[in-house]
Coordinates of C-alpha atoms in Angstrom, one line a residue:
Chain A
M1 CA -12.7 17.6 7.3
L2 CA -11.5 15.9 10.9
Q3 CA -7.6 15.4 10.1
S4 CA -6.3 18.7 8.6
Q5 CA -4.0 19.8 11.0
G6 CA -2.8 22.9 9.1
N7 CA 1.1 23.6 9.4
E8 CA 1.4 22.3 12.9
V9 CA 4.0 19.3 14.2
L10 CA 3.3 18.1 17.2
V11 CA 7.5 17.0 17.5
T12 CA 9.9 19.8 18.0
V13 CA 12.5 18.6 15.7
A14 CA 10.2 18.4 12.6
D15 CA 10.1 22.3 12.9
D16 CA 13.5 22.3 10.7
L17 CA 12.5 19.3 8.7
V18 CA 8.7 20.0 7.2
T19 CA 9.6 23.0 4.3
A20 CA 7.0 21.2 2.1
D21 CA 7.9 24.3 -0.7
K22 CA 5.5 24.2 -3.5
N23 CA 8.0 26.1 -5.7
S24 CA 11.0 24.3 -4.5
L25 CA 12.9 23.0 -7.3
S26 CA 13.5 19.4 -5.8
S27 CA 9.4 18.9 -5.7
L28 CA 7.9 16.4 -7.8
T29 CA 4.7 16.8 -7.2
A30 CA 2.3 19.4 -8.7
P31 CA -0.8 20.1 -9.9
P32 CA -0.9 19.9 -13.8
L33 CA -1.7 23.9 -15.2
A34 CA -3.0 22.8 -18.7
S35 CA -6.2 21.8 -17.1
S36 CA -8.4 24.7 -16.4
Q37 CA -10.8 25.3 -13.8
S38 CA -14.3 24.2 -15.6
V39 CA -12.8 20.5 -16.5
P40 CA -12.3 18.7 -13.6
L41 CA -9.4 16.0 -13.3
P42 CA -10.4 12.1 -13.4
F43 CA -8.6 11.8 -10.4
P44 CA -6.4 13.2 -8.0
M45 CA -3.1 14.0 -9.8
S46 CA 0.0 13.4 -7.6
H47 CA 3.3 11.9 -7.3
G48 CA 4.3 12.7 -11.2
T49 CA 6.6 10.1 -11.9
T50 CA 6.3 6.0 -12.4
T51 CA 7.8 3.6 -10.1
L52 CA 6.7 -0.2 -9.6
A53 CA 7.7 -3.2 -8.0
F54 CA 6.9 -7.0 -8.1
M55 CA 8.0 -10.3 -6.9
F56 CA 8.8 -13.6 -8.6
Q57 CA 10.8 -16.4 -8.3
G58 CA 14.0 -14.6 -9.1
G59 CA 13.4 -12.3 -6.0
V60 CA 12.5 -8.6 -6.3
L61 CA 12.7 -6.2 -9.5
A62 CA 12.4 -2.6 -8.9
A63 CA 11.9 0.1 -11.8
A64 CA 11.2 3.6 -12.4
D65 CA 11.5 6.4 -14.8
T66 CA 14.0 9.3 -14.0
R67 CA 12.0 12.7 -15.0
S68 CA 11.3 15.2 -11.8
S69 CA 9.3 17.3 -12.6
C70 CA 8.3 20.6 -11.0
S71 CA 4.5 22.3 -11.8
G72 CA 5.2 21.4 -15.8
L73 CA 9.1 21.5 -15.7
V74 CA 11.5 19.3 -16.1
A75 CA 13.9 19.8 -13.2
C76 CA 16.3 17.1 -13.5
P77 CA 15.5 14.4 -16.6
A78 CA 18.3 12.2 -14.9
A79 CA 17.1 11.8 -11.2
Q80 CA 17.7 8.9 -9.0
K81 CA 14.1 7.2 -8.2
I82 CA 15.5 4.3 -6.7
L83 CA 17.1 4.3 -3.5
P84 CA 19.5 1.7 -1.8
I85 CA 19.1 1.2 2.3
H86 CA 21.0 -1.4 2.9
S87 CA 22.8 -4.0 1.3
H88 CA 19.1 -6.5 0.6
L89 CA 16.8 -3.5 0.5
V90 CA 16.2 -0.5 -1.9
S91 CA 13.2 1.4 -2.1
T92 CA 11.3 3.0 -5.1
T93 CA 10.4 7.0 -4.0
S94 CA 7.6 9.1 -5.4
G95 CA 5.8 12.2 -3.7
T96 CA 8.5 15.0 -3.0
S97 CA 12.2 14.2 -3.8
A98 CA 13.0 16.4 -0.7
D99 CA 11.1 14.2 1.8
C100 CA 11.6 10.8 0.1
A101 CA 15.4 11.3 0.0
L102 CA 15.5 12.4 3.9
W103 CA 13.0 10.3 5.1
K104 CA 15.2 6.7 3.3
R105 CA 18.7 8.3 4.8
I106 CA 16.5 8.4 8.3
L107 CA 15.2 4.9 7.7
A108 CA 18.7 3.7 6.3
R109 CA 20.4 5.0 10.0
E110 CA 17.5 3.6 11.9
L111 CA 18.2 0.1 10.3
R112 CA 22.1 0.1 10.8
L113 CA 21.3 0.9 14.4
Y114 CA 18.9 -1.6 14.9
Q115 CA 21.4 -4.2 13.5
L116 CA 24.2 -3.0 15.4
R117 CA 22.0 -3.1 18.9
H118 CA 20.7 -6.4 18.3
G119 CA 23.3 -8.7 15.8
R120 CA 20.7 -9.2 12.8
R121 CA 19.1 -7.2 10.0
L122 CA 15.4 -5.9 10.7
S123 CA 13.2 -7.5 8.0
T124 CA 11.1 -5.7 5.3
G125 CA 8.4 -5.6 7.0
G126 CA 9.8 -4.5 10.1
A127 CA 11.1 -2.0 8.4
A128 CA 8.0 -1.0 6.2
K129 CA 6.4 -1.1 9.9
L130 CA 9.5 1.3 11.4
L131 CA 8.8 3.4 8.4
S132 CA 5.3 3.7 8.9
H133 CA 5.5 5.0 12.1
M134 CA 8.1 7.6 11.9
L135 CA 5.9 9.3 9.1
H136 CA 2.5 9.0 11.2
P137 CA 3.4 12.3 13.4
F138 CA 2.9 13.8 10.3
K139 CA 0.1 13.0 9.0
G140 CA -2.0 15.7 7.7
T141 CA 0.9 17.8 6.8
K142 CA 2.2 18.7 3.4
L143 CA 4.9 15.5 3.5
C144 CA 4.7 13.4 1.0
V145 CA 6.3 10.0 0.4
A146 CA 4.7 7.2 -1.3
A147 CA 7.6 4.5 -1.5
T148 CA 8.0 0.7 -1.9
L149 CA 10.1 -1.4 0.3
C150 CA 12.1 -4.5 -2.1
G151 CA 14.1 -6.7 0.0
W152 CA 15.3 -10.4 0.5
D153 CA 15.0 -11.2 4.2
G154 CA 17.4 -14.3 5.0
G155 CA 20.3 -14.9 7.6
E156 CA 20.9 -17.8 10.3
K157 CA 19.0 -15.9 12.9
Q158 CA 15.7 -15.0 10.6
S159 CA 12.8 -17.2 10.3
F160 CA 11.8 -16.3 6.8
S161 CA 14.0 -16.4 4.3
G162 CA 12.8 -14.9 0.6
P163 CA 12.0 -11.7 -1.2
R164 CA 9.5 -9.2 0.3
L165 CA 7.6 -6.4 -1.4
F166 CA 5.9 -3.2 0.9
Y167 CA 4.0 -0.5 0.3
V168 CA 4.5 2.7 2.5
C169 CA 2.8 5.7 2.2
S170 CA 3.1 9.0 4.4
D171 CA -0.8 8.9 4.7
G172 CA -0.6 5.7 6.9
T173 CA -1.0 3.4 4.1
R174 CA 1.1 -0.1 4.6
L175 CA 0.4 -2.8 2.2
Q176 CA 2.2 -6.1 2.1
G177 CA 2.1 -7.8 -1.6
S178 CA 3.7 -9.0 -4.9
L179 CA 3.1 -6.2 -7.3
F180 CA 3.0 -2.4 -6.9
S181 CA 3.5 0.7 -9.3
V182 CA 2.9 4.3 -7.4
G183 CA 2.7 7.4 -9.5
S184 CA 1.1 9.2 -12.3
G185 CA 2.0 6.9 -14.4
S186 CA 0.5 3.8 -12.9
P187 CA -2.6 2.7 -13.8
Y188 CA -0.6 2.7 -17.5
A189 CA 1.7 0.8 -16.2
Y190 CA -0.4 -1.6 -14.3
S191 CA -1.6 -2.6 -17.7
I192 CA 1.6 -4.0 -18.7
L193 CA 2.0 -5.8 -15.6
D194 CA -1.1 -7.4 -14.5
Q195 CA -1.1 -9.0 -18.1
G196 CA 2.1 -9.8 -17.7
V197 CA 3.8 -10.5 -14.2
E198 CA 4.1 -15.0 -13.2
W199 CA 6.0 -16.0 -10.1
K200 CA 8.3 -18.2 -12.8
L201 CA 9.4 -15.5 -15.1
T202 CA 13.2 -15.5 -15.3
V203 CA 14.9 -12.9 -15.1
D204 CA 15.6 -11.6 -18.1
E205 CA 11.7 -11.5 -19.1
A206 CA 11.0 -10.2 -15.8
I207 CA 13.6 -6.8 -16.6
S208 CA 11.9 -6.7 -19.8
I209 CA 8.6 -6.8 -18.3
A210 CA 9.5 -3.9 -16.3
R211 CA 11.3 -1.9 -19.2
E212 CA 8.0 -2.6 -21.4
A213 CA 5.9 -1.1 -18.4
V214 CA 7.8 2.0 -17.5
Y215 CA 8.2 2.8 -20.8
R216 CA 4.8 2.8 -21.9
A217 CA 3.8 5.1 -19.3
T218 CA 6.0 7.5 -20.0
H219 CA 4.8 7.4 -23.4
R220 CA 1.1 8.5 -22.0
D221 CA 2.2 10.6 -18.9
A222 CA 3.5 13.7 -18.8
Y223 CA 5.3 13.7 -15.8
S224 CA 7.4 10.2 -16.7
G225 CA 10.2 10.1 -19.0
N226 CA 13.6 10.1 -20.0
F227 CA 15.3 7.0 -18.7
V228 CA 14.6 3.8 -16.9
D229 CA 16.3 2.4 -13.5
I230 CA 16.1 -1.3 -12.9
Y231 CA 17.3 -2.9 -9.8
H232 CA 17.1 -6.4 -9.4
I233 CA 16.7 -7.7 -5.7
S234 CA 17.9 -11.2 -4.7
S235 CA 19.1 -13.6 -2.3
K236 CA 23.0 -12.1 -3.4
G237 CA 22.0 -8.2 -2.5
W238 CA 20.9 -5.8 -4.8
T239 CA 22.3 -5.4 -8.3
R240 CA 21.5 -2.1 -10.6
R241 CA 21.2 -2.1 -14.5
S242 CA 23.1 0.6 -16.5
R243 CA 20.7 3.4 -17.3
E244 CA 18.8 2.9 -20.1
D245 CA 17.3 5.6 -22.8
L246 CA 13.7 5.2 -23.4
K247 CA 14.0 7.4 -27.0
E248 CA 15.9 4.2 -28.0
E249 CA 13.4 2.0 -26.9
Y250 CA 10.7 4.1 -28.8
Y251 CA 12.9 4.3 -32.0
R252 CA 13.5 1.0 -31.8
E253 CA 9.2 0.2 -31.9
K254 CA 8.9 2.8 -34.1
E255 CA 11.0 1.1 -37.1
K256 CA 9.7 -2.2 -36.0
R257 CA 6.2 -1.1 -36.6
T258 CA 7.0 0.5 -39.7
K259 CA 8.9 -2.7 -40.9
E260 CA 5.5 -4.7 -40.5
K261 CA 3.8 -2.1 -42.5
R262 CA 6.1 -2.9 -45.1
D263 CA 5.8 -6.4 -44.8
V264 CA 2.0 -6.8 -44.6
A265 CA 1.7 -4.1 -47.9
G266 CA 4.3 -6.6 -49.5
L267 CA 2.3 -9.4 -48.5
D268 CA -0.8 -7.4 -50.0
S269 CA 1.2 -6.8 -53.5
V270 CA 1.9 -10.2 -53.6
C271 CA -2.0 -11.5 -53.3
A272 CA -2.8 -8.9 -55.5
E273 CA -0.3 -10.0 -58.2
K274 CA -1.9 -13.6 -57.9
Chain B
M1 CA -15.8 1.9 -0.8
E2 CA -15.1 -0.4 1.9
Y3 CA -18.1 -2.4 3.5
L4 CA -18.2 -4.8 7.2
I5 CA -20.8 -7.0 7.9
G6 CA -22.2 -8.7 11.2
I7 CA -25.2 -10.9 12.0
Q8 CA -25.7 -12.4 16.2
G9 CA -26.9 -15.7 16.3
P10 CA -27.7 -17.6 18.8
D11 CA -24.8 -19.1 19.7
F12 CA -22.4 -17.5 17.2
V13 CA -21.4 -14.4 15.1
L14 CA -20.9 -14.3 11.3
V15 CA -18.9 -11.5 10.5
A16 CA -17.7 -10.3 6.7
A17 CA -15.2 -7.8 5.4
D18 CA -14.5 -6.7 1.6
N19 CA -11.0 -7.6 0.8
V20 CA -10.1 -4.5 -1.6
A21 CA -7.2 -2.1 -0.3
A22 CA -7.7 1.1 -2.4
S23 CA -6.0 4.0 -3.2
S24 CA -7.9 6.6 -5.1
I25 CA -9.3 4.4 -7.7
I26 CA -6.5 2.1 -7.6
Q27 CA -6.7 -0.9 -6.7
M28 CA -3.9 -1.9 -4.2
K29 CA -4.4 -5.0 -3.4
H30 CA -7.7 -7.6 -3.8
D31 CA -6.7 -9.9 -1.0
Y32 CA -6.6 -7.5 2.0
D33 CA -7.6 -8.8 5.5
K34 CA -9.6 -6.4 7.4
M35 CA -10.2 -8.2 10.3
F36 CA -7.7 -7.8 13.2
K37 CA -8.0 -10.9 15.8
L38 CA -8.3 -9.1 19.3
S39 CA -8.5 -12.6 21.5
E40 CA -9.4 -16.1 20.9
K41 CA -12.6 -15.3 20.3
I42 CA -12.8 -11.5 19.5
L43 CA -12.5 -10.0 16.6
L44 CA -12.0 -6.1 15.3
L45 CA -13.5 -5.1 11.7
C46 CA -12.0 -1.8 10.8
V47 CA -12.8 0.7 8.0
G48 CA -11.8 4.4 7.2
E49 CA -9.2 6.2 6.4
A50 CA -5.9 5.0 4.7
G51 CA -3.2 5.1 8.2
D52 CA -5.8 5.7 10.8
T53 CA -7.3 2.0 10.5
V54 CA -4.2 -0.2 10.7
Q55 CA -2.8 2.0 13.7
F56 CA -5.6 2.3 15.4
A57 CA -6.8 -1.5 15.1
E58 CA -3.0 -2.7 16.2
Y59 CA -2.7 -0.1 19.0
I60 CA -6.3 -1.7 20.6
Q61 CA -5.1 -5.4 19.5
K62 CA -1.8 -4.9 21.5
N63 CA -3.2 -3.4 24.3
V64 CA -6.2 -6.9 24.2
Q65 CA -3.1 -8.9 24.5
L66 CA -1.3 -6.8 27.3
Y67 CA -4.4 -7.2 29.8
K68 CA -4.0 -10.9 29.1
M69 CA -0.5 -11.1 29.5
R70 CA -0.9 -9.1 33.1
N71 CA -4.4 -10.1 34.2
G72 CA -3.7 -14.1 33.4
Y73 CA -7.0 -14.1 31.8
E74 CA -9.1 -12.2 28.3
L75 CA -10.9 -9.6 28.0
S76 CA -14.4 -10.0 27.6
P77 CA -16.0 -8.7 24.4
A78 CA -18.7 -6.3 25.7
A79 CA -15.4 -4.8 28.0
A80 CA -13.0 -4.9 24.5
A81 CA -15.6 -3.2 22.7
N82 CA -15.8 -0.2 25.9
F83 CA -12.4 -0.2 26.2
T84 CA -11.9 0.6 21.9
R85 CA -14.4 3.0 22.8
K86 CA -12.9 5.2 25.4
N87 CA -9.5 5.3 23.1
L88 CA -11.4 6.4 20.5
A89 CA -13.7 9.0 22.6
D90 CA -10.2 10.6 24.1
Y91 CA -8.4 10.6 20.7
L92 CA -11.7 12.8 18.7
R93 CA -11.1 15.8 20.7
S94 CA -7.6 15.8 20.6
R95 CA -5.2 17.0 17.5
T96 CA -5.3 13.6 16.1
P97 CA -8.5 12.0 15.9
Y98 CA -8.7 8.5 14.2
H99 CA -11.4 8.4 11.6
V100 CA -12.3 4.4 11.8
N101 CA -15.4 3.1 12.1
L102 CA -15.4 -0.6 13.2
L103 CA -17.7 -3.9 14.3
L104 CA -16.3 -5.9 17.3
A105 CA -17.6 -9.1 16.9
G106 CA -17.1 -11.8 20.1
Y107 CA -18.1 -14.7 21.9
D108 CA -18.1 -14.6 26.1
D109 CA -18.1 -17.7 27.7
T110 CA -20.7 -16.5 30.5
D111 CA -23.1 -13.8 28.1
G112 CA -22.8 -15.6 24.9
P113 CA -22.6 -13.9 21.5
G114 CA -22.2 -10.1 21.0
L115 CA -21.8 -8.1 18.3
F116 CA -20.8 -4.3 18.6
Y117 CA -21.2 -1.6 16.3
M118 CA -18.6 2.0 16.8
D119 CA -18.1 4.6 14.3
Y120 CA -15.6 7.4 14.2
L121 CA -17.7 9.7 16.1
S122 CA -17.1 6.9 19.2
S123 CA -20.5 5.9 19.4
L124 CA -21.2 1.9 20.3
A125 CA -24.4 0.3 20.1
K126 CA -24.7 -3.5 20.8
A127 CA -27.0 -4.6 18.0
P128 CA -28.0 -8.1 16.4
F129 CA -26.7 -7.0 13.3
A130 CA -24.8 -4.2 11.9
A131 CA -22.7 -3.2 8.7
H132 CA -20.7 -0.4 7.5
G133 CA -20.6 0.8 3.9
Y134 CA -22.6 -0.2 0.8
G135 CA -22.8 -3.8 0.2
L136 CA -25.2 -3.8 -2.8
N137 CA -24.1 -6.7 -5.3
K138 CA -26.1 -6.1 -8.4
R139 CA -26.9 -2.4 -8.3
F140 CA -24.2 -0.2 -6.9
I141 CA -21.5 1.3 -9.5
L142 CA -19.0 -0.2 -7.9
N143 CA -18.6 -3.8 -7.0
L144 CA -16.2 -5.7 -4.7
P145 CA -15.1 -8.7 -6.0
S146 CA -14.6 -10.6 -3.3
F147 CA -15.5 -10.5 0.5
T148 CA -14.1 -13.2 3.3
V149 CA -16.2 -14.1 5.4
R150 CA -15.3 -15.5 9.3
L151 CA -17.6 -17.2 12.5
I152 CA -17.2 -16.7 15.9
D153 CA -19.1 -19.7 18.0
K154 CA -17.8 -20.9 21.8
E155 CA -14.6 -23.1 19.9
G156 CA -12.9 -20.0 18.3
I157 CA -13.1 -17.9 15.5
H158 CA -13.5 -20.1 11.9
D159 CA -12.5 -19.4 8.5
L160 CA -15.5 -19.9 5.7
E161 CA -15.0 -19.2 2.1
K162 CA -14.2 -16.8 0.4
L163 CA -17.5 -14.9 -1.1
T164 CA -16.2 -14.4 -5.0
H165 CA -18.9 -13.2 -7.4
G166 CA -19.0 -13.2 -11.5
A167 CA -15.6 -13.7 -13.1
K168 CA -12.6 -12.6 -11.6

């Protein structure tokens, strides 16, 4: 393939940074050991996580699970996959957690420097372009970062004011959109989001859809689970809800199902009597 | 699977591109514009590897605009096509080749309409009609849901109606 560069890196400072080690505990990506060689995977599995973000009238909502996996081991059940960059910008992370943590810090530093030099905050689109261009020299190496940048652009010196959502990936993709889900659990999350997300949702409705989407994804995807983090970004900045245990959601739903079955059975027996 | 097509007429060029931005089998965007405006009468349509397309196309776009700022007049479509090809060729045997397939469509006030086909090995051909990808709608296993269509003539670039087929 024309693109494979091996492990050589163009920039000398990057020699310290490229330490992608498949067995390191901080890695989120892993080839699933359960599949044998003779049964091919339906699509390339990577980014063992579920993160999502969407725009609506109340701003941007970002949600993610908290399971950090490493080759079938749950390395950490309470990881943080949504990292705030500054007061009005939050990013969800997916891929190798070490790479994500590092590049988020580098991005935060560069955005702060921009703000000090130019007297205004860089827009979310600008931040996405900056991150994309910083990751470009590492294309073809094992660096793996797939992030969505969720922010609110505004201020006296800006031409545009409102929510913005970008998807940036270390393979070079940079997309602006209104709904993204990234990770191995994303197909399941998309199924909930594609039917439920609309512009006119209230904040509470949006939070419950996001929670439901992450819950459904964690239910079916082995590499997602444990808790869900939800961040809401509005003109006033980002706010974080306290972490919720998805186990509770599972028991709540189970309880609701048994109650429904009992009601239906009750109705049937009433009809039978008549 | 991405699709580009261009058709040159007597005094216009018609171009269309699909609207899907995909990541393996998931459609991340269904309203993605793959056409880059190089100048008032030149469009660059770009498909290929994920980051390479935007990086390369924006690089060409900014350089064509820089030429106009420095010299006071715009590059002709043929000149822009050859400039693009030269850049693609220079990067081809470097450590970071760009895997992109391009169509460049433009209207030159002296030469008329022109359509140029380029591929990732930096071949360049001026053609009356050209395409990249598979555009079949009824027989192909993947159906591309919608296409952006634009027309270039002596008045400039015009947006035509988006082509969508079947149910959304």
